[in-house]
Structures are given as structure tokens and as C-alpha cells.
Tab-separated table of C-alpha atoms in Angstrom:
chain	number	residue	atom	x	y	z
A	1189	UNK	CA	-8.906	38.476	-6.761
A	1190	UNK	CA	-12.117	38.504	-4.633
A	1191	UNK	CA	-12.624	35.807	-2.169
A	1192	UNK	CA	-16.298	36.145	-2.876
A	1193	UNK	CA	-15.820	34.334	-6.143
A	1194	UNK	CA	-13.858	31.558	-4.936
A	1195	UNK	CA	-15.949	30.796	-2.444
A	1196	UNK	CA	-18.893	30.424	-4.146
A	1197	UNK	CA	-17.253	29.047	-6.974
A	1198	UNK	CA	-15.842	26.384	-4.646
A	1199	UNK	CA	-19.052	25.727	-3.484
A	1200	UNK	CA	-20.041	24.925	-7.261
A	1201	UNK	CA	-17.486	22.343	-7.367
A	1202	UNK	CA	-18.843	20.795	-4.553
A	1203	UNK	CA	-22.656	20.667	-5.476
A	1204	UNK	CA	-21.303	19.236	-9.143
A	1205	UNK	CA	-19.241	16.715	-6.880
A	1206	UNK	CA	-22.717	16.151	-4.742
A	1207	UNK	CA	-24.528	15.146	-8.338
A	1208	UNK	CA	-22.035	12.676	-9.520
A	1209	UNK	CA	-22.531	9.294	-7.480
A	1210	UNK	CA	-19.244	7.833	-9.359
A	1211	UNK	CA	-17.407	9.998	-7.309
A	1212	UNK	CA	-18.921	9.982	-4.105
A	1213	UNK	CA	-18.857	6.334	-4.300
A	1214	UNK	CA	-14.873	6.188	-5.214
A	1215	UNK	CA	-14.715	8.414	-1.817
A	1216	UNK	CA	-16.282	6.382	0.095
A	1217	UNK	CA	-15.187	3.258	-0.976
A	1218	UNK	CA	-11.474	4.279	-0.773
A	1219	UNK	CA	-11.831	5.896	3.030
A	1220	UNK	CA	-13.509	2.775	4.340
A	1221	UNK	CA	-13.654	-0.857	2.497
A	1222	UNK	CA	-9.976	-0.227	0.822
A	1223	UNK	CA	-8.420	1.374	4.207
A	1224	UNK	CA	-10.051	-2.020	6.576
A	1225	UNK	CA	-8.940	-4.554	3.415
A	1226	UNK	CA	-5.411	-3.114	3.166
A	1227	UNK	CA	-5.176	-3.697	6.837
A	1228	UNK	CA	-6.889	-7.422	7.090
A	1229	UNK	CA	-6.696	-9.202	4.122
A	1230	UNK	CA	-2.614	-9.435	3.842
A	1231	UNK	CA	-1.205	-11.112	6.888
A	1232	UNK	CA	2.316	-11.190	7.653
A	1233	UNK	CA	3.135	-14.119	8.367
A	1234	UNK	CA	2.628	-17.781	6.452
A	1235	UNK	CA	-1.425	-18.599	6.168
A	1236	UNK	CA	-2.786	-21.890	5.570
A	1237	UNK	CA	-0.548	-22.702	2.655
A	1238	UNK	CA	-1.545	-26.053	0.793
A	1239	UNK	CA	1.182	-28.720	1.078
A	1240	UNK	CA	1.838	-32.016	-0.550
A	1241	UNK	CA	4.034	-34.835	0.698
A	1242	UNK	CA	5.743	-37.806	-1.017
A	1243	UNK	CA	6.543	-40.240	1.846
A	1244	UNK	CA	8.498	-42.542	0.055
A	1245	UNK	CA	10.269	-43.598	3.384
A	1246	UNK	CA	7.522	-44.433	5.414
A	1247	UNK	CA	9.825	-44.395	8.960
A	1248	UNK	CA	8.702	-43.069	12.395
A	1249	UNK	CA	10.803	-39.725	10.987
A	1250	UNK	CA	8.862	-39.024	7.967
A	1251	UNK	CA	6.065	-39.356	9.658
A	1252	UNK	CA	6.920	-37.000	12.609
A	1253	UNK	CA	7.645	-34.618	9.860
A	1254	UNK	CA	4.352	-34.784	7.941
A	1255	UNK	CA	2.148	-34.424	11.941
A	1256	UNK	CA	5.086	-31.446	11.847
A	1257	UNK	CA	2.585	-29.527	9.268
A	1258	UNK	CA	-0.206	-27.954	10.865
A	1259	UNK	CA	-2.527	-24.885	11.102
A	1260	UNK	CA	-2.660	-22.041	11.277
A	1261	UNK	CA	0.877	-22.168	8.695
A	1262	UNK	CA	0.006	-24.709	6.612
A	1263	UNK	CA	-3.297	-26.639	5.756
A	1264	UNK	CA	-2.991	-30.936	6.913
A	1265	UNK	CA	-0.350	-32.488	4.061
A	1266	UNK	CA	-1.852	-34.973	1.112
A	1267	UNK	CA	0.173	-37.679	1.264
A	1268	UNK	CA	0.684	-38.562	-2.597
A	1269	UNK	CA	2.410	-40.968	-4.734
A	1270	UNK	CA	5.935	-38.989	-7.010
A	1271	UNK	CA	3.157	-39.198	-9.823
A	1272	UNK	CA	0.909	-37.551	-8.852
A	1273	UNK	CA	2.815	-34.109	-7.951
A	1274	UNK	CA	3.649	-32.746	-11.075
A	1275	UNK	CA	-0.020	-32.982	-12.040
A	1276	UNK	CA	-1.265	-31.427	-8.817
A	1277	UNK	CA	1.286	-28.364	-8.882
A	1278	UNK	CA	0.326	-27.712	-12.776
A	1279	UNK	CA	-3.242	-28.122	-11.608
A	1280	UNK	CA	-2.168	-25.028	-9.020
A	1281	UNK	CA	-3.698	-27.632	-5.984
A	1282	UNK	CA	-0.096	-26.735	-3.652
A	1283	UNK	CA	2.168	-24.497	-3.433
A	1284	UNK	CA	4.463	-26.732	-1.445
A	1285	UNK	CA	5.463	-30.445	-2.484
A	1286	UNK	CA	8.077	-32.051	-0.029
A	1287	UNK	CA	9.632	-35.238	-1.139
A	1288	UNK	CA	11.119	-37.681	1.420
A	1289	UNK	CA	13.360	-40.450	-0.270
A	1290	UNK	CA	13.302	-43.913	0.806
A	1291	UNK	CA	15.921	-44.459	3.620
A	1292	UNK	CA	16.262	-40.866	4.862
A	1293	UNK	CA	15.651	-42.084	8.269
A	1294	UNK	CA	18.492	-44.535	8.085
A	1295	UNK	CA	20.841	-42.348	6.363
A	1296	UNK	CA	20.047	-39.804	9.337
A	1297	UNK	CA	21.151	-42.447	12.089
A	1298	UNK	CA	23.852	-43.955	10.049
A	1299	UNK	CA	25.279	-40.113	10.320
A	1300	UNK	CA	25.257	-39.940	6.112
A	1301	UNK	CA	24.202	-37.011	4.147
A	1302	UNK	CA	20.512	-37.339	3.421
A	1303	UNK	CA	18.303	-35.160	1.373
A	1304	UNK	CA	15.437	-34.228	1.225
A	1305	UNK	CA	13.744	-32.455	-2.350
A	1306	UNK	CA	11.055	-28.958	-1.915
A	1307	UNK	CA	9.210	-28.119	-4.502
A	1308	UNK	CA	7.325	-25.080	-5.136
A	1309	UNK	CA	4.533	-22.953	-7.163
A	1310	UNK	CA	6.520	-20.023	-7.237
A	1311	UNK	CA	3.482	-18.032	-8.940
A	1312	UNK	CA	2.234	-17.600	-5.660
A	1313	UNK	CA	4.873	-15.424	-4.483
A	1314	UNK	CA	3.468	-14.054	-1.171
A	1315	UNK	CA	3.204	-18.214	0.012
A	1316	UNK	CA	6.555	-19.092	-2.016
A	1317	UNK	CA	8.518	-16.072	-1.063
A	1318	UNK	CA	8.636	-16.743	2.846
A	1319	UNK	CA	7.352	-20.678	3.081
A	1320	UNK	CA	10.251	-22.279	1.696
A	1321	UNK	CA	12.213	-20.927	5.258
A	1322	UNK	CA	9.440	-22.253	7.373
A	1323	UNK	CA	9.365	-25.827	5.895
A	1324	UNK	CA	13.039	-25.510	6.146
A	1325	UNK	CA	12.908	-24.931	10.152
A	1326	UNK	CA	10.321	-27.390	10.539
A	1327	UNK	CA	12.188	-30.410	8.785
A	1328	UNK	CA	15.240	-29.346	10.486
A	1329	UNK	CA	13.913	-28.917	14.314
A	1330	UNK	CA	11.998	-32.400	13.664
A	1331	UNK	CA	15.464	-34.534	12.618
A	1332	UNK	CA	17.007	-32.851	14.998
A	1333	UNK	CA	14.935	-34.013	18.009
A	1334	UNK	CA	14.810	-37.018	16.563
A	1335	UNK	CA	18.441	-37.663	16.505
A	1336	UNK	CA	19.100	-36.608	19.650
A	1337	UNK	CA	16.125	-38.599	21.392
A	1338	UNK	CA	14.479	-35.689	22.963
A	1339	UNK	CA	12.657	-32.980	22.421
A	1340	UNK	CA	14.070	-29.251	23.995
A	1341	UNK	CA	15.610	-25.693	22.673
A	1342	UNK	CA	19.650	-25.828	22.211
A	1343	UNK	CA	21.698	-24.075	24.423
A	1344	UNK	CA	22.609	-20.685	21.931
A	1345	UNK	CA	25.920	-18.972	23.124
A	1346	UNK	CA	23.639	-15.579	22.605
A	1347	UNK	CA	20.533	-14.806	23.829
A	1348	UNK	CA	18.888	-11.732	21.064
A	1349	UNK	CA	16.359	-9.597	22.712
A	1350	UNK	CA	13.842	-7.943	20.545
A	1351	UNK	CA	11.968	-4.886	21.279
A	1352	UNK	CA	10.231	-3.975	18.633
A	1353	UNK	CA	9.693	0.099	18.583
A	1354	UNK	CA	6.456	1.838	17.751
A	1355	UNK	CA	5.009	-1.751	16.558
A	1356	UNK	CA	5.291	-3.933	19.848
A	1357	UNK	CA	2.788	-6.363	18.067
A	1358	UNK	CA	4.233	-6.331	14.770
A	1359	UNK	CA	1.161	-6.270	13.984
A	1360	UNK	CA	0.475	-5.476	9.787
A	1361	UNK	CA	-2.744	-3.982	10.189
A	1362	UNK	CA	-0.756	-0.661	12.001
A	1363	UNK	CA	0.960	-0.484	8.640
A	1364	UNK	CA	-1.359	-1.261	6.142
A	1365	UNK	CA	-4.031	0.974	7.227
A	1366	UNK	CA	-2.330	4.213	7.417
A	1367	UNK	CA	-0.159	3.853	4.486
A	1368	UNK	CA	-3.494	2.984	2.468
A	1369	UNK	CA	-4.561	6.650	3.716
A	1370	UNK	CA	-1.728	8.406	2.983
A	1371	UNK	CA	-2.249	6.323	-0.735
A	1372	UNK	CA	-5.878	7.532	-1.219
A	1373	UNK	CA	-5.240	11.078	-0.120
A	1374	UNK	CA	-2.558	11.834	-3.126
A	1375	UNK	CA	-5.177	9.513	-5.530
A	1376	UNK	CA	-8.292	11.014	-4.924
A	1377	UNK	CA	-7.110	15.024	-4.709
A	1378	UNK	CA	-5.335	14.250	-8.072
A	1379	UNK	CA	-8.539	12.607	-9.635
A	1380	UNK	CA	-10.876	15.130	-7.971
A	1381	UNK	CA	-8.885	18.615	-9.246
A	1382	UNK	CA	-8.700	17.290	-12.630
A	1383	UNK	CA	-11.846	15.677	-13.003
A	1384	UNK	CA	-13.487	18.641	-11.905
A	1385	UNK	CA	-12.000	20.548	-14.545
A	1386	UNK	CA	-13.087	17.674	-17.323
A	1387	UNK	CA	-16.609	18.172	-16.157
A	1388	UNK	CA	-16.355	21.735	-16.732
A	1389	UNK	CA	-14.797	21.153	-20.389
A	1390	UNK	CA	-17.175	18.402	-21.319
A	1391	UNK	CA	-20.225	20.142	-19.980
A	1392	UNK	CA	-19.129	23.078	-21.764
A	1393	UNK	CA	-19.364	25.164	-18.539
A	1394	UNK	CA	-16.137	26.850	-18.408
A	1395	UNK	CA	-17.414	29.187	-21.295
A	1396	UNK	CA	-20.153	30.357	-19.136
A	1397	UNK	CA	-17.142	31.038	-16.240
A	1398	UNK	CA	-15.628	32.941	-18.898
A	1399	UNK	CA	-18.021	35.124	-19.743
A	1400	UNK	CA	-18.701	36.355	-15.674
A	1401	UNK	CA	-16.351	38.486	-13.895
A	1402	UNK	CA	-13.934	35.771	-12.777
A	1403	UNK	CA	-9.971	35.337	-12.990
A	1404	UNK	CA	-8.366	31.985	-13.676
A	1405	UNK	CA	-6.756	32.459	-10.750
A	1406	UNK	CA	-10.005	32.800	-8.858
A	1407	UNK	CA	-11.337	29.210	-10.610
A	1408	UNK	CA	-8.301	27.377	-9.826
A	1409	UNK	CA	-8.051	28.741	-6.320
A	1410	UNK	CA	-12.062	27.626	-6.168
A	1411	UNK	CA	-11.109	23.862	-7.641
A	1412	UNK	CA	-7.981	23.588	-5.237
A	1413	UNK	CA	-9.805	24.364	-1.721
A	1414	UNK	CA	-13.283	22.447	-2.627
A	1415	UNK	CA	-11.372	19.450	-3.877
A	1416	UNK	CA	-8.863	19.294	-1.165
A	1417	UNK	CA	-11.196	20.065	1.633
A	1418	UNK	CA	-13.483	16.963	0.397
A	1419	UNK	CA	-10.299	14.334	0.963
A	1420	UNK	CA	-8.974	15.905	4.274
A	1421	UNK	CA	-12.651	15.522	6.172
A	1422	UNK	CA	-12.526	11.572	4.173
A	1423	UNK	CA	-8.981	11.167	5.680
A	1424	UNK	CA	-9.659	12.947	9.127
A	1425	UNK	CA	-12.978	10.560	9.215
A	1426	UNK	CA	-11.436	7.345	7.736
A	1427	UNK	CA	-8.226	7.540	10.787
A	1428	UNK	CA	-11.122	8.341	13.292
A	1429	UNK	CA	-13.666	6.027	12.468
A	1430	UNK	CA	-11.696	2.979	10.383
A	1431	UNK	CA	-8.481	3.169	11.625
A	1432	UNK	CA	-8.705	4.052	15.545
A	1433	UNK	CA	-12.042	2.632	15.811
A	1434	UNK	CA	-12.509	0.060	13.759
A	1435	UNK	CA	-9.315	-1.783	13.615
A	1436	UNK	CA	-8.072	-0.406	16.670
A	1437	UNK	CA	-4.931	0.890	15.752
A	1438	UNK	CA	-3.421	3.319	17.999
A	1439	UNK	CA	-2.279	7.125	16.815
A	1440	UNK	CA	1.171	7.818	18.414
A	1441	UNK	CA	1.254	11.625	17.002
A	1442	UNK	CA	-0.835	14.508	16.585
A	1443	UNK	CA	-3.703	13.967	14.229
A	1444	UNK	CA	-3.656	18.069	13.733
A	1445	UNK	CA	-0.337	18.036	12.836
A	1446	UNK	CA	-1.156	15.342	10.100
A	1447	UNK	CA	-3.768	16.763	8.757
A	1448	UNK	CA	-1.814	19.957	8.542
A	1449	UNK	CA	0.809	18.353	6.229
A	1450	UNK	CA	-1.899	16.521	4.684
A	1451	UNK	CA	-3.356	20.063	3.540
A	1452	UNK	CA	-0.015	21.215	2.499
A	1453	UNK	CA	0.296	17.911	0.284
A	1454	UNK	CA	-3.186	18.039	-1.602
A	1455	UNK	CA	-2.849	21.830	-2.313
A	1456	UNK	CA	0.102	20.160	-4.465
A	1457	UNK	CA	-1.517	17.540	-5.694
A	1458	UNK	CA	-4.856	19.249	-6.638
A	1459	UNK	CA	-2.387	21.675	-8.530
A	1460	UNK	CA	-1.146	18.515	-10.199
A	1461	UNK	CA	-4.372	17.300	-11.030
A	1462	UNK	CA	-5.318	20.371	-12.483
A	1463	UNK	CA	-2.410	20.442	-14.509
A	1464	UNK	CA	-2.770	17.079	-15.575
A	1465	UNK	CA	-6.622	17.924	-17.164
A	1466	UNK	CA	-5.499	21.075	-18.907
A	1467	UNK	CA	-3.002	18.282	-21.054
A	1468	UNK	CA	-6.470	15.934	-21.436
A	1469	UNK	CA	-9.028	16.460	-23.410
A	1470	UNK	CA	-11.628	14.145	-21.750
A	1471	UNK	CA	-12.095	11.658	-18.997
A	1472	UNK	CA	-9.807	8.389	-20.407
A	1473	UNK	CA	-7.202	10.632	-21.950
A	1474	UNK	CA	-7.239	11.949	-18.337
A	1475	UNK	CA	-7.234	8.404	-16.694
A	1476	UNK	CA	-4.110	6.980	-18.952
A	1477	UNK	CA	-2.322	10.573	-17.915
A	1478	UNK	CA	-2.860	9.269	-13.832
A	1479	UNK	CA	-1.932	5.711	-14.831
A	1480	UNK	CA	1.763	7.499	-15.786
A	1481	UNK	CA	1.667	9.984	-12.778
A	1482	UNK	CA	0.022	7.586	-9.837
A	1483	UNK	CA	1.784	4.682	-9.732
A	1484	UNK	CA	5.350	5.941	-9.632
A	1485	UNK	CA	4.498	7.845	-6.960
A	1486	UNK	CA	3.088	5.297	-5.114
A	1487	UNK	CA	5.853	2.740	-5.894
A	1488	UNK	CA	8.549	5.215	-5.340
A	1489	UNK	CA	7.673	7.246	-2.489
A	1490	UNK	CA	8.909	4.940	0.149
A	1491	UNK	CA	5.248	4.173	1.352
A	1492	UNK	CA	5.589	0.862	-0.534
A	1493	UNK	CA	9.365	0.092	0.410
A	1494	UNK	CA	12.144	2.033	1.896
A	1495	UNK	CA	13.704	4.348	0.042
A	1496	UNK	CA	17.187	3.723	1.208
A	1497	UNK	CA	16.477	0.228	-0.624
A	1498	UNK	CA	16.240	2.105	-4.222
A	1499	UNK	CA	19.109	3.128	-6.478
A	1500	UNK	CA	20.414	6.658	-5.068
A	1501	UNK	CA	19.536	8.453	-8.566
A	1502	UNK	CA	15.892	7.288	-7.981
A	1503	UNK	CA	16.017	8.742	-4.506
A	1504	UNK	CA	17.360	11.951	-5.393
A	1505	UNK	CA	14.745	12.736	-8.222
A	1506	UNK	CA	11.722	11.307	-6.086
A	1507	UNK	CA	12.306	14.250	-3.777
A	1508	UNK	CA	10.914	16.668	-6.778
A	1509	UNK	CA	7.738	14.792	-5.764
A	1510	UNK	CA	5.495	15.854	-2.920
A	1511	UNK	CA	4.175	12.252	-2.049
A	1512	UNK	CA	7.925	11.589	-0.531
A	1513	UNK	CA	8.025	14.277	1.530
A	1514	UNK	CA	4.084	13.499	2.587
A	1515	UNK	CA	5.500	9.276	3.502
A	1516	UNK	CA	8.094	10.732	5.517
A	1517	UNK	CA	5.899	13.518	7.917
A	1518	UNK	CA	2.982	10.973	7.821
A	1519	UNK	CA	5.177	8.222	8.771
A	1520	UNK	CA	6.848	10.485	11.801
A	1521	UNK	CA	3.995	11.863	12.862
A	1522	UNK	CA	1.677	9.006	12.852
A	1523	UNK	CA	3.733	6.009	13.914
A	1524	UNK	CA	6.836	7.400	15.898
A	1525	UNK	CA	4.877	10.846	17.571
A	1526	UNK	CA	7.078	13.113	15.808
A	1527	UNK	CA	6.563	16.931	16.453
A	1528	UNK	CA	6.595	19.857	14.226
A	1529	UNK	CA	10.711	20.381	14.796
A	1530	UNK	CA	11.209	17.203	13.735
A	1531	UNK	CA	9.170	17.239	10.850
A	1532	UNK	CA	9.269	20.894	9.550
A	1533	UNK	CA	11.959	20.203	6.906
A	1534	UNK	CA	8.931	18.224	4.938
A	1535	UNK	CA	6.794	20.862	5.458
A	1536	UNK	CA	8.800	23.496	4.212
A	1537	UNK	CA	9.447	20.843	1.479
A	1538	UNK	CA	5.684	20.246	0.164
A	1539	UNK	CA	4.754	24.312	0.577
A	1540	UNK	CA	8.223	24.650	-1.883
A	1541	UNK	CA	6.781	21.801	-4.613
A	1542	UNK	CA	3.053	23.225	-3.879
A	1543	UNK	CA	3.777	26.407	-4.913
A	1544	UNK	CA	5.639	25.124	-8.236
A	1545	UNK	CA	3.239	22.821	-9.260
A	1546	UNK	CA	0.388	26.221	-8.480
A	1547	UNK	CA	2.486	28.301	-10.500
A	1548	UNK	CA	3.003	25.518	-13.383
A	1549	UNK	CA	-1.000	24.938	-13.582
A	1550	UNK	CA	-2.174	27.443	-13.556
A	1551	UNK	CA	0.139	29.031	-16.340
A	1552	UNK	CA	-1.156	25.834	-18.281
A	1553	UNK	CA	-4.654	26.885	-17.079
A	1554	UNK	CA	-4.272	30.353	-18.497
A	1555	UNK	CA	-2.908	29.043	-22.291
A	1556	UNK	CA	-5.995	26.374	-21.950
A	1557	UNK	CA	-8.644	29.043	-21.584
A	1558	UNK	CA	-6.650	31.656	-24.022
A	1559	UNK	CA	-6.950	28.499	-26.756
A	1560	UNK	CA	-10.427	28.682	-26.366
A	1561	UNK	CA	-11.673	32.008	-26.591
């Protein structure tokens, strides 16, 4: 093996990378639109959910509870007639329809049980999943001040303190934005690795590699640093630029350190790229193969929910899959300011699965090339 020949090899890769525009555009797009979206355009808490109201009581409590709705939680309530809500919910025009029956407000003073009916567009599940609790607090905080002729917080037996650790804010955007890094980084070094080798199949260049005095070894090695190299400066540039700068969110841990295991996880994932193209035969077979591989790692690597939340039999085989071990350090290093002896167990981890996954390819790699001489 001659480092010589990977190097220029790798250099190759990159020029071919330079002359596709699909590629560079997928880079780009996924270090700096995707990264600021992820982080912006799903808020954590209700926003401005459309709400409907049947008044059919038309007291001074049903209408303290209709004022109750306001922004920035909910849009100003249409006050409708019972007809008209069906239509309006098929029509998809609110997610929330609250129904006040006549004599609610005397059944409250009278001390009887009184009812009141929520109805909701459950399609919209980000609105329907966590509204139904706020309009629930709001009709309840509004009869109660009205039943007890003043406004002013109950005396609780407890008082709960919350400190919230490593996200004082709670802010989403802290989440969001890193975890859509750590996302792109395992996408784009497993597109990148195998598409490179497509190109080389479909362009009908890796005959010309095999007639100059180069190893497979040597052209996978080439592949695995060009590709890999390309997504860690994108991630090192998208945290500086988008995610510190940009959106402001703060870096507890060493950035070195996480681009460190970040190199450790894409020299595994390249290797499962390039494992993944020596199975395709072209560019779609190739896409339906990452369709299998990408979003079960995604879903299941705890970057999406915790893993202690899955079934134990999908936790145990997960860790057979470098993106785990990649949430965890990432997670440590970026959010809580973990150092290397806390998170050397996932190193040692991803250098392990890299060197499988290496091994596995580029025995693959060698019965490709073998087919085709």
C-alpha cells in the first residue's frame, strides 16, 4: 500500500465530487437551510392553533372562557352555531371545537356536575397531541375564579422547583440543531462513499483503476478519507457558522473532541456506504438500499427519542450500529461538556464497528472487482 496512491486518488474523488452540482448542493443545503429549519420551524410549545366555540350558554362564564383564548397559543375563537362544526372540522378550518351547553353557568353555581364537550382534528397531531391539556387548564382556571369570585394562584401544600440542566431555556432550537448535525453527518458520508463508487461503475472508470498499479485497498482507503473529510469541514462549519452563530446556541463541550468522534463515526459509515454500492448496481437501486439502512438508524439511535423508551431487544441490537454510539458521545460532549473519560467507551465502540464494517466492504469490494475482470 503506497500512500501516494491514495492520496491522489482521494483527490480524484474530490474533483469528481467538485463536477457534480447535485451533490454539492445536497451539502450545502443539509449543513445550512435543514440545520436553521430543524431548529426554528418546530416550536415546543402550543402555536396559534385555530379554535372554534359553540356558546350555547351565552352567561358571563362562557364568555370569560372564550376572551380565555388568546395568542400566542391559540388564534381569537369563531363563535359558531352546533351546525356548523362538523362541516368546519371536515373542512380541516380547526383543530379545536369547544362546546359549552346551555346552563353550564348555572349548573356551576348550583354546585351540579356540568360538562363541557372538546372536540378535535386529531390529524394534526403536533396541535392535537399537547392542546387538548392546555384548553383543559384554561377552562378549568377560568370556572374556578369564577366560582370563587376572585382571581389569584391556590395555596399548593408543595412548592416544585425546576432547574432545568444544560437547557436553562428549554429552549428547542439547542436540540434541534445539533441533533440535525449529528443526522446529516451519518446521511451524507453514507450517500457520498457509495455514490462515489456508482459514479465510478456507471462511468465505467473503475476499469481504468484496474488496469494502473493500484490495490483495492488503496481505492477504498482513497473513497473513505475524501468522502469523510468533505462532511467533517460541512459539520465543523455548519456548528460554527449555523449553530453558534446563527442561532446562537451555545457549545458546552469540546468541539475537537466532537469532531474526533465524528471522524471515528464516518470512517464507519463511509465503509457502510461503500458496502452498500458494491450490493447496487446503479444510483436508485442504491437510493432504495439507504431508504432500508437510513431511517432505522435515525429512528432508532436515540437521536429521535430515548432509547431507554424502546423495547430492550431493540436496544441491545441498535448497539451493532455506530450512529448509537455517535448520539450518545455527541450528546455528552456537546450538550453536558463531557470529556474524553467519560466518553471513551463510545469511542472505543465506533473504532470496534469501523473496523468491521472496513473489513466487511472491502471484502465485498474485492469479489465486486474480481466479478468484473
Amino acid at each position: 500500500m503506497r500512500a501516494a496512491n491514495i492520496l491522489h486518488l482521494g483527490i480524484k474523488e474530490l474533483r469528481s465530487l467538485l463536477r457534480d452540482p447535485v451533490m454539492l448542493v445536497l451539502i450545502v443545503f443539509a449543513f445550512t437551510f435543514s440545520v436553521y429549519s430543524s431548529a426554528t420551524t418546530m416550536p415546543e410549545t402550543l402555536n396559534r392553533a385555530p379554535i372554534a366555540i359553540v356558546d350555547e350558554d351565552r352567561s358571563p362564564l362562557s364568555a370569560r372562557i372564550v376572551d380565555a383564548f388568546q395568542p400566542p397559543f391559540f388564534l381569537p375563537p369563531d363563535l359558531i352555531d352546533f351546525g356548523q362544526m362538523d362541516a368546519r372540522m371536515d373542512a380541516g378550518r380547526d383543530t379545536f371545537a369547544l362546546v359549552i351547553p346551555a346552563g353550564f353557568q348555572r349548573d356551576i353555581l348550583s354546585g351540579q356536575p356540568a360538562v363541557v364537550q372538546l372536540n378535535v382534528d386529531a390529524t394534526r397531531i403536533t396541535q392535537a397531541f399537547s392542546g387538548g391539556g392546555y384548553v383543559q387548564a384554561i377552562v378549568t382556571a377560568e370556572v374556578q375564579e369564577f366560582a370563587n369570585r376572585h382571581r389569584g394562584d391556590a395555596n399548593l401544600p408543595v412548592d416544585l422547583v425546576l432547574r432545568a440542566r444544560f437547557n436553562p431555556e428549554l429552549d428547542n432550537a439547542r436540540f434541534g440543531s445539533v441533533m440535525e448535525i449529528i443526522s446529516n453527518v451519518t446521511m451524507l458520508s453514507i450517500i457520498l462513499a457509495g455514490a462515489a463508487l456508482i459514479r465510478e461503475r456507471e462511468r465505467g472508470t473503475i476499469e481504468h483503476l484496474l488496469s494502473m498499479p493500484v490495490t483495492p485497498l488503496e481505492i477504498m482507503i482513497a473513497k473513505v478519507w475524501s468522502m469523510g473529510t468533505v462532511v467533517l469541514l460541512a459539520s465543523a462549519a455548519s456548528l460554527s457558522v449555523v449553530v453558534q452563530g446563527l442561532l446562537g446556541v451555545p457549545v458546552e463541550g469540546s468541539v475537537l473532541l466532537f469532531l474526533s468522534g465524528a471522524a471515528l463515526h464516518m470512517f464507519a459509515t463511509t465503509s457502510l456506504g461503500i458496502m452498500l454500492a458494491t450490493f447496487a448496481r446503479s444510483m436508485p437501486q442504491f437510493g432504495l438500499l439507504l431508504v432500508l439502512v437510513l431511517l432505522p438508524l435515525q429512528m432508532l439511535s436515540g437521536g429521535v427519542t430515548p432509547r431507554e423508551s424502546m423495547p430492550l431487544a431493540v436496544q441491545t441490537l441498535m448497539l451493532a450500529a455506530p450512529d448509537t454510539h455517535f448520539v450518545m458521545l455527541a450528546q455528552a460532549i456537546l450538550y453536558r461538556g463531557a470529556g474524553i473519560g467519560i466518553v471513551w467507551p463510545q469511542f472505543l465502540a465506533l473504532a470496534a464497528i469501523g473496523a468491521i464494517l472496513f473489513a466487511i466492504a472491502l471484502a465485498r469490494f474485492r469479489r465486486t472487482i474480481g466479478a468484473m475482470v
